[in-house]
Short mmCIF file of N, CA and C in Angstrom, two decimals:
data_model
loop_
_atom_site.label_atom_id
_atom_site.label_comp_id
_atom_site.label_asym_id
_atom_site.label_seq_id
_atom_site.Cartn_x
_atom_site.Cartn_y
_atom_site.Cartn_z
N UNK A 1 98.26 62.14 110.48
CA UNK A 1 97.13 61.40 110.99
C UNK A 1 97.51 59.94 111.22
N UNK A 2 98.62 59.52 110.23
CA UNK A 2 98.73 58.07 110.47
C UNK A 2 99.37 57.92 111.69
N UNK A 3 100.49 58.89 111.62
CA UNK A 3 101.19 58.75 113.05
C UNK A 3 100.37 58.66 114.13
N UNK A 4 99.69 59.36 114.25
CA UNK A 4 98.68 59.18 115.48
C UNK A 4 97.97 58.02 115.84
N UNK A 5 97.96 57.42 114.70
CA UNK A 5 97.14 55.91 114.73
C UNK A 5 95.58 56.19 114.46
N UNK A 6 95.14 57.17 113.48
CA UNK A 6 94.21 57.05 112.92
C UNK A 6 93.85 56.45 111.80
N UNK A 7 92.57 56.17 111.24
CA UNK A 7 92.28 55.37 110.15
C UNK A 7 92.11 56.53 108.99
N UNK A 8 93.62 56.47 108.16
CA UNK A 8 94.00 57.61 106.93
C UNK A 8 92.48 57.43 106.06
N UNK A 9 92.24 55.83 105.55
CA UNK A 9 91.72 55.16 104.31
C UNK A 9 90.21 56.44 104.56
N UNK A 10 89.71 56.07 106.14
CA UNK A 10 88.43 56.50 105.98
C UNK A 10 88.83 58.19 106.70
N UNK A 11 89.23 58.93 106.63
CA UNK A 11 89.74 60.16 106.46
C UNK A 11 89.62 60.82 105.26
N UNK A 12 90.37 60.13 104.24
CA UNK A 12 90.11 60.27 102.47
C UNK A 12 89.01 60.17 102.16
N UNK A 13 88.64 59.20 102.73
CA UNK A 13 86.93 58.73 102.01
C UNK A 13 85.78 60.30 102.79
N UNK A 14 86.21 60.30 103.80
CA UNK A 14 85.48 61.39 104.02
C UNK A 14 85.73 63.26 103.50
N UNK A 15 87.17 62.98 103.13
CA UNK A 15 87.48 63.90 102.22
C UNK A 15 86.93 64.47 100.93
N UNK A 16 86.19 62.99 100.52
CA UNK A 16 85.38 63.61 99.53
C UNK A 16 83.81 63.33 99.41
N UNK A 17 83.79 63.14 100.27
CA UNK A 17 82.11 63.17 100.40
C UNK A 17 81.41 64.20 100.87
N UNK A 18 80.70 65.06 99.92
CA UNK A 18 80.07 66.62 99.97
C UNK A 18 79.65 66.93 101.03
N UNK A 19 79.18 65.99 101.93
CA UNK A 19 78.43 66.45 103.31
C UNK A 19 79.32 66.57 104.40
N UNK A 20 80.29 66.46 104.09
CA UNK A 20 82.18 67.15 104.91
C UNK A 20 81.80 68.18 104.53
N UNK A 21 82.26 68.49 103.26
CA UNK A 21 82.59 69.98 102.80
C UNK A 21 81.37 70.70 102.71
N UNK A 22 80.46 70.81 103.37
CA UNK A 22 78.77 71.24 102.96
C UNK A 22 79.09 71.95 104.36
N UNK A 23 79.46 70.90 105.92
CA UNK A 23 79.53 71.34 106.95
C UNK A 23 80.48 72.28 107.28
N UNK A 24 81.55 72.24 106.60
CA UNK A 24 82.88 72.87 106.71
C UNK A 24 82.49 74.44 106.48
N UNK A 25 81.93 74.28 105.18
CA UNK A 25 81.47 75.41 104.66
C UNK A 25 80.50 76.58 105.40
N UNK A 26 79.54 75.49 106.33
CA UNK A 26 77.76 76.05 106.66
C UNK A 26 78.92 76.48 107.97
N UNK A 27 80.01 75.94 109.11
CA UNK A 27 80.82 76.70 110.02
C UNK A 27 80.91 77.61 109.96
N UNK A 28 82.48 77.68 108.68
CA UNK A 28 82.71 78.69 108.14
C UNK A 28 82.10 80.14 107.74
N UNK A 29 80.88 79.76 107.70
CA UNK A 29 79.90 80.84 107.74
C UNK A 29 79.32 81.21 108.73
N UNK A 30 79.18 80.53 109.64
CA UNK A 30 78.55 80.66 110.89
C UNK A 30 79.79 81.58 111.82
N UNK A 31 81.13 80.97 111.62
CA UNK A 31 81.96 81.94 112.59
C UNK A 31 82.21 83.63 112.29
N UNK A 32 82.05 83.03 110.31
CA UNK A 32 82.10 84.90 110.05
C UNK A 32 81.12 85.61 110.73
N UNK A 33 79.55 84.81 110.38
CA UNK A 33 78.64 86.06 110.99
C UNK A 33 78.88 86.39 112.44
N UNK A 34 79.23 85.19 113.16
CA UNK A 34 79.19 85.90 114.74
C UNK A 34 80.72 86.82 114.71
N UNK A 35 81.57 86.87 113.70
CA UNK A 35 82.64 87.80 114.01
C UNK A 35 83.97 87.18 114.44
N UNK A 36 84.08 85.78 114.57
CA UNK A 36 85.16 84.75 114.83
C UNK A 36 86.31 84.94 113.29
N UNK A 37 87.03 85.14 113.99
CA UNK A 37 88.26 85.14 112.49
C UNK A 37 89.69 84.61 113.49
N UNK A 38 89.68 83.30 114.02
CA UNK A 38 90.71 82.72 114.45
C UNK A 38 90.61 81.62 115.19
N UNK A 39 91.35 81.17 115.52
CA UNK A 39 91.90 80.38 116.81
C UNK A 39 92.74 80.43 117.61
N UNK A 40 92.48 80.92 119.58
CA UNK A 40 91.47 80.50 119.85
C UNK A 40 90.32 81.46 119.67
N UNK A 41 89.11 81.10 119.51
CA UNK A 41 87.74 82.65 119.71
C UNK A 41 86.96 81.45 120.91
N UNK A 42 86.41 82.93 121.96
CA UNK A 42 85.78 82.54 122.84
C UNK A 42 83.86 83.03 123.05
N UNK A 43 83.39 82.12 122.70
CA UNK A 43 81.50 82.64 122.52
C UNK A 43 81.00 82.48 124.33
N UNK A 44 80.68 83.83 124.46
CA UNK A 44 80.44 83.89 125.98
C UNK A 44 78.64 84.44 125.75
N UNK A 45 78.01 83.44 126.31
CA UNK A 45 76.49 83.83 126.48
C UNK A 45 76.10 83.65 127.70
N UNK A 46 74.78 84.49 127.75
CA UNK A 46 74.06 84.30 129.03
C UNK A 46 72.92 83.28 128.95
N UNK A 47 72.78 82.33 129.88
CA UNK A 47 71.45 81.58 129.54
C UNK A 47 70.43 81.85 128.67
N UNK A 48 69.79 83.22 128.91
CA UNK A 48 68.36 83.27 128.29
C UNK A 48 68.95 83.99 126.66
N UNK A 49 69.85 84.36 126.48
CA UNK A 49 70.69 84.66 125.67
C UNK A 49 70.58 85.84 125.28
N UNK A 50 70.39 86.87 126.17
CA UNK A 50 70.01 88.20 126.19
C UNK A 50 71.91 89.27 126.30
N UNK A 51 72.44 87.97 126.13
CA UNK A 51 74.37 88.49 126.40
C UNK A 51 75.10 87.47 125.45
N UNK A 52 75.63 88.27 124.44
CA UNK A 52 76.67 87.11 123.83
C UNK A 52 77.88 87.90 123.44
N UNK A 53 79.23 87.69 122.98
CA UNK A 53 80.16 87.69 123.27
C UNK A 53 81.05 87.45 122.47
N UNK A 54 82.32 87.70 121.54
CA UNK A 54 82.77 87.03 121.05
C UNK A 54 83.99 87.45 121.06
N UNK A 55 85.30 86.30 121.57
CA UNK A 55 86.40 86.81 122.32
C UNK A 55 87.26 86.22 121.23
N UNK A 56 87.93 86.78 120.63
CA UNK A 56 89.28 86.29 119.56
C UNK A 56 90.37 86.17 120.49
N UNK A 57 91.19 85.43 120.39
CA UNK A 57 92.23 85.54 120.79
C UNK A 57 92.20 84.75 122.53
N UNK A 58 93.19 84.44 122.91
CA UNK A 58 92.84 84.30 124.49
C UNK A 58 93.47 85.29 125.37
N UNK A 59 92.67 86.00 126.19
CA UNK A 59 92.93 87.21 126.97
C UNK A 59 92.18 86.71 128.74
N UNK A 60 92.65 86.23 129.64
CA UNK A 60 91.55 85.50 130.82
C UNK A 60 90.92 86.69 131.15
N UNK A 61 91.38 87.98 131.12
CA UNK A 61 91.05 88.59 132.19
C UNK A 61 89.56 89.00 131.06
N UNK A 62 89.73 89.36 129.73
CA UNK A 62 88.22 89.42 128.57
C UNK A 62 87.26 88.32 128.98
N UNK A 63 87.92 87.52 129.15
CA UNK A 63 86.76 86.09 129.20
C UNK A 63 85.96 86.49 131.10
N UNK A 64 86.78 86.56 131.72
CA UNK A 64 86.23 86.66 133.01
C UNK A 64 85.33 87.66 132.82
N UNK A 65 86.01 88.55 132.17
CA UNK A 65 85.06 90.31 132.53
C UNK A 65 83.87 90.18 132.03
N UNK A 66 83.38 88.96 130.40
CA UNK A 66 82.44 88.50 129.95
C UNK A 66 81.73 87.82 130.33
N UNK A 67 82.38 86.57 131.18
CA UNK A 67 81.68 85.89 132.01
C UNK A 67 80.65 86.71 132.92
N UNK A 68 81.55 87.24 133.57
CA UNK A 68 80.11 88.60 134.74
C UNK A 68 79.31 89.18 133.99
N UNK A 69 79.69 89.81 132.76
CA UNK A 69 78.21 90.52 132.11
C UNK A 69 77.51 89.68 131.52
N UNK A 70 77.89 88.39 131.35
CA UNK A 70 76.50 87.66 130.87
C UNK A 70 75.96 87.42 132.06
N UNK A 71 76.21 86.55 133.51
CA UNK A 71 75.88 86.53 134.44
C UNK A 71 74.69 87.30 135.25
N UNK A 72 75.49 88.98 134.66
CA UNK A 72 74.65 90.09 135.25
C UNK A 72 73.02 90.40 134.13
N UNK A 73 73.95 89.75 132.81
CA UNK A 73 72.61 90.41 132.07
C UNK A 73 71.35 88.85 132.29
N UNK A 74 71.73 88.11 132.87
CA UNK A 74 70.90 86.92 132.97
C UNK A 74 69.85 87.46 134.28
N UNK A 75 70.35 88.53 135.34
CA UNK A 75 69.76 88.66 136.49
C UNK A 75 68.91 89.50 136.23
N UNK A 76 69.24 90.48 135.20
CA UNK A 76 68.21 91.63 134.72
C UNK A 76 67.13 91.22 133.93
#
């Protein structure tokens, strides 16, 4: 982080302040339930949200093919 030219001091400081690790945590839970167990995962919805999606891994031709069925389930 330092290399990069970030500020380490307030990095630490946020290291331990519970409402980091509260959010980290409330994610972490949030990716299990939708079924996310990596990086990259791709969440493909349809507007009215009647289509959702959840793509592990990167595959274009999954993401495209998802893209159209949310698309399609938005028209229905």
């Amino acid at each position: 982080a330092k290399k990069e030219g970030l500020d380490t001091s307030a990095l630490e400081k946020a290291q331990k302040d519970a409402s980091v690790e509260y959010a980290i945590r409330e994610n972490h839970a949030l990716a299990q339930a939708m079924g996310v167990d990596g990086t990259p995962a791709f969440i493909i919805a349809s507007v009215d949200g009647s289509y959702v999606d959840v793509i592990n891994g990167y595959s274009a031709e999954a993401i495209l093919d998802s893209i159209a069925d949310a698309k399609d389930a938005a028209k229905n």
